[in-house]
């Protein structure tokens, strides 16, 4: 599965309020738009409960973000893993951690002890 991220959007309170529903599971990429107009990913992440709230905490750490709302925690974990392995973001050096209380494996490296 490979999800298309929406954006980029400015990482600001107003943009988050406008484009992201409250209380939804989701994944995100933080970065910037280069001089050629391409979005350059610096880090990736997810929130299993409220991705808008998580991104609100990160305002000031990056200028732009992309996101996708996910149907549940498992899908969010698997997509965050996909972003981590495919994009190799320079500011995300630690493999995504599976949600507490699960034994899910990364579908890309089959790592279990996350």
PDB file of C-alpha atoms in Angstrom:
ATOM      1  CA  UNK A   1       0.000   0.000   0.000  1.00  0.00           C
ATOM      2  CA  UNK A   2       1.284   3.450  -0.838  1.00  0.00           C
ATOM      3  CA  UNK A   3      -0.752   6.470   0.154  1.00  0.00           C
ATOM      4  CA  UNK A   4      -0.606   9.794  -1.634  1.00  0.00           C
ATOM      5  CA  UNK A   5       0.091  12.566   0.849  1.00  0.00           C
ATOM      6  CA  UNK A   6      -1.911  15.796   0.575  1.00  0.00           C
ATOM      7  CA  UNK A   7      -0.032  19.057   0.410  1.00  0.00           C
ATOM      8  CA  UNK A   8       2.342  20.672   0.855  1.00  0.00           C
ATOM      9  CA  UNK A   9       0.820  23.126   3.290  1.00  0.00           C
ATOM     10  CA  UNK A  10       2.457  25.703   5.550  1.00  0.00           C
ATOM     11  CA  UNK A  11       3.043  24.222   9.004  1.00  0.00           C
ATOM     12  CA  UNK A  12       0.886  26.767  10.806  1.00  0.00           C
ATOM     13  CA  UNK A  13      -2.067  26.743  13.164  1.00  0.00           C
ATOM     14  CA  UNK A  14      -4.357  28.241  10.497  1.00  0.00           C
ATOM     15  CA  UNK A  15      -3.380  25.690   7.844  1.00  0.00           C
ATOM     16  CA  UNK A  16      -3.817  22.777  10.251  1.00  0.00           C
ATOM     17  CA  UNK A  17      -7.281  24.008  11.237  1.00  0.00           C
ATOM     18  CA  UNK A  18      -8.236  24.440   7.589  1.00  0.00           C
ATOM     19  CA  UNK A  19      -7.013  21.154   6.071  1.00  0.00           C
ATOM     20  CA  UNK A  20      -6.990  18.548   8.844  1.00  0.00           C
ATOM     21  CA  UNK A  21      -9.953  17.163  10.772  1.00  0.00           C
ATOM     22  CA  UNK A  22      -9.570  16.936  14.547  1.00  0.00           C
ATOM     23  CA  UNK A  23      -9.175  13.571  16.256  1.00  0.00           C
ATOM     24  CA  UNK A  24      -8.069  11.493  13.261  1.00  0.00           C
ATOM     25  CA  UNK A  25      -5.291   8.948  12.902  1.00  0.00           C
ATOM     26  CA  UNK A  26      -2.759   9.990  10.298  1.00  0.00           C
ATOM     27  CA  UNK A  27       0.734  10.160   8.881  1.00  0.00           C
ATOM     28  CA  UNK A  28       2.804  13.162   7.853  1.00  0.00           C
ATOM     29  CA  UNK A  29       5.999  14.352   6.247  1.00  0.00           C
ATOM     30  CA  UNK A  30       7.713  17.565   7.313  1.00  0.00           C
ATOM     31  CA  UNK A  31       9.971  19.478   4.973  1.00  0.00           C
ATOM     32  CA  UNK A  32      10.351  22.470   2.709  1.00  0.00           C
ATOM     33  CA  UNK A  33       9.835  23.466  -0.912  1.00  0.00           C
ATOM     34  CA  UNK A  34      13.143  23.921  -2.751  1.00  0.00           C
ATOM     35  CA  UNK A  35      13.960  26.551  -5.383  1.00  0.00           C
ATOM     36  CA  UNK A  36      12.658  24.207  -8.112  1.00  0.00           C
ATOM     37  CA  UNK A  37       9.289  23.937  -6.363  1.00  0.00           C
ATOM     38  CA  UNK A  38       9.810  20.352  -5.166  1.00  0.00           C
ATOM     39  CA  UNK A  39       8.835  19.251  -1.673  1.00  0.00           C
ATOM     40  CA  UNK A  40      11.900  17.967   0.174  1.00  0.00           C
ATOM     41  CA  UNK A  41      11.124  15.639   3.073  1.00  0.00           C
ATOM     42  CA  UNK A  42      13.130  16.145   6.252  1.00  0.00           C
ATOM     43  CA  UNK A  43      11.198  13.843   8.613  1.00  0.00           C
ATOM     44  CA  UNK A  44       8.160  11.575   8.772  1.00  0.00           C
ATOM     45  CA  UNK A  45       5.800  10.615  11.563  1.00  0.00           C
ATOM     46  CA  UNK A  46       2.309   9.591  12.598  1.00  0.00           C
ATOM     47  CA  UNK A  47      -0.213   9.932  15.353  1.00  0.00           C
ATOM     48  CA  UNK A  48      -2.569   7.105  16.236  1.00  0.00           C
ATOM     49  CA  UNK A  49      -5.174   9.428  17.783  1.00  0.00           C
ATOM     50  CA  UNK A  50      -4.969  13.028  16.537  1.00  0.00           C
ATOM     51  CA  UNK A  51      -2.515  13.893  13.766  1.00  0.00           C
ATOM     52  CA  UNK A  52      -3.628  17.542  13.788  1.00  0.00           C
ATOM     53  CA  UNK A  53      -2.725  17.873  17.480  1.00  0.00           C
ATOM     54  CA  UNK A  54       0.643  16.196  16.862  1.00  0.00           C
ATOM     55  CA  UNK A  55       1.439  18.535  13.981  1.00  0.00           C
ATOM     56  CA  UNK A  56       0.392  21.514  16.135  1.00  0.00           C
ATOM     57  CA  UNK A  57       3.137  20.512  18.579  1.00  0.00           C
ATOM     58  CA  UNK A  58       5.653  20.611  15.712  1.00  0.00           C
ATOM     59  CA  UNK A  59       4.902  24.147  14.489  1.00  0.00           C
ATOM     60  CA  UNK A  60       8.234  25.946  14.201  1.00  0.00           C
ATOM     61  CA  UNK A  61      10.247  22.777  13.556  1.00  0.00           C
ATOM     62  CA  UNK A  62       9.669  22.888   9.792  1.00  0.00           C
ATOM     63  CA  UNK A  63       8.059  25.185   7.238  1.00  0.00           C
ATOM     64  CA  UNK A  64       5.794  22.783   5.326  1.00  0.00           C
ATOM     65  CA  UNK A  65       3.967  19.485   5.765  1.00  0.00           C
ATOM     66  CA  UNK A  66       2.111  16.837   3.805  1.00  0.00           C
ATOM     67  CA  UNK A  67      -0.347  14.418   5.388  1.00  0.00           C
ATOM     68  CA  UNK A  68      -2.800  11.576   4.955  1.00  0.00           C
ATOM     69  CA  UNK A  69      -5.668  10.642   7.254  1.00  0.00           C
ATOM     70  CA  UNK A  70      -5.660   6.889   7.868  1.00  0.00           C
ATOM     71  CA  UNK A  71      -8.497   4.523   8.800  1.00  0.00           C
ATOM     72  CA  UNK A  72      -6.647   3.108  11.804  1.00  0.00           C
ATOM     73  CA  UNK A  73      -3.403   2.664  13.725  1.00  0.00           C
ATOM     74  CA  UNK A  74      -2.213  -0.380  11.803  1.00  0.00           C
ATOM     75  CA  UNK A  75      -2.543   1.358   8.452  1.00  0.00           C
ATOM     76  CA  UNK A  76      -0.828   4.459   9.850  1.00  0.00           C
ATOM     77  CA  UNK A  77       2.059   2.383  11.221  1.00  0.00           C
ATOM     78  CA  UNK A  78       2.524   0.517   7.940  1.00  0.00           C
ATOM     79  CA  UNK A  79       2.412   3.718   5.876  1.00  0.00           C
ATOM     80  CA  UNK A  80       4.827   5.510   8.194  1.00  0.00           C
ATOM     81  CA  UNK A  81       7.182   2.545   7.758  1.00  0.00           C
ATOM     82  CA  UNK A  82       6.768   2.801   3.972  1.00  0.00           C
ATOM     83  CA  UNK A  83       7.622   6.515   4.041  1.00  0.00           C
ATOM     84  CA  UNK A  84      10.627   5.849   6.281  1.00  0.00           C
ATOM     85  CA  UNK A  85      12.043   3.146   3.990  1.00  0.00           C
ATOM     86  CA  UNK A  86      11.201   4.810   0.657  1.00  0.00           C
ATOM     87  CA  UNK A  87      12.183   8.395   1.461  1.00  0.00           C
ATOM     88  CA  UNK A  88      14.975   7.883   4.017  1.00  0.00           C
ATOM     89  CA  UNK A  89      14.321  11.284   5.595  1.00  0.00           C
ATOM     90  CA  UNK A  90      17.498  12.838   7.019  1.00  0.00           C
ATOM     91  CA  UNK A  91      15.903  13.900  10.321  1.00  0.00           C
ATOM     92  CA  UNK A  92      14.142  10.583  11.003  1.00  0.00           C
ATOM     93  CA  UNK A  93      16.958   8.171  11.770  1.00  0.00           C
ATOM     94  CA  UNK A  94      15.096   5.787  14.085  1.00  0.00           C
ATOM     95  CA  UNK A  95      12.700   3.246  12.603  1.00  0.00           C
ATOM     96  CA  UNK A  96       9.009   3.963  13.361  1.00  0.00           C
ATOM     97  CA  UNK A  97       7.854   2.318  16.580  1.00  0.00           C
ATOM     98  CA  UNK A  98       4.766   0.125  16.479  1.00  0.00           C
ATOM     99  CA  UNK A  99       1.848   1.109  18.720  1.00  0.00           C
ATOM    100  CA  UNK A 100       2.118  -0.085  22.318  1.00  0.00           C
ATOM    101  CA  UNK A 101       0.443  -3.429  22.946  1.00  0.00           C
ATOM    102  CA  UNK A 102       0.793  -4.677  19.356  1.00  0.00           C
ATOM    103  CA  UNK A 103       3.157  -7.181  17.781  1.00  0.00           C
ATOM    104  CA  UNK A 104       2.938  -5.733  14.268  1.00  0.00           C
ATOM    105  CA  UNK A 105       5.961  -6.073  12.025  1.00  0.00           C
ATOM    106  CA  UNK A 106       7.269  -3.520   9.599  1.00  0.00           C
ATOM    107  CA  UNK A 107       6.066  -4.768   6.191  1.00  0.00           C
ATOM    108  CA  UNK A 108       9.326  -3.608   4.575  1.00  0.00           C
ATOM    109  CA  UNK A 109      12.082  -4.947   6.810  1.00  0.00           C
ATOM    110  CA  UNK A 110       9.960  -7.367   8.901  1.00  0.00           C
ATOM    111  CA  UNK A 111      11.475  -5.860  12.028  1.00  0.00           C
ATOM    112  CA  UNK A 112       9.485  -6.921  15.077  1.00  0.00           C
ATOM    113  CA  UNK A 113      11.488  -5.597  18.013  1.00  0.00           C
ATOM    114  CA  UNK A 114      10.746  -1.924  17.409  1.00  0.00           C
TER     115      UNK A 114
END
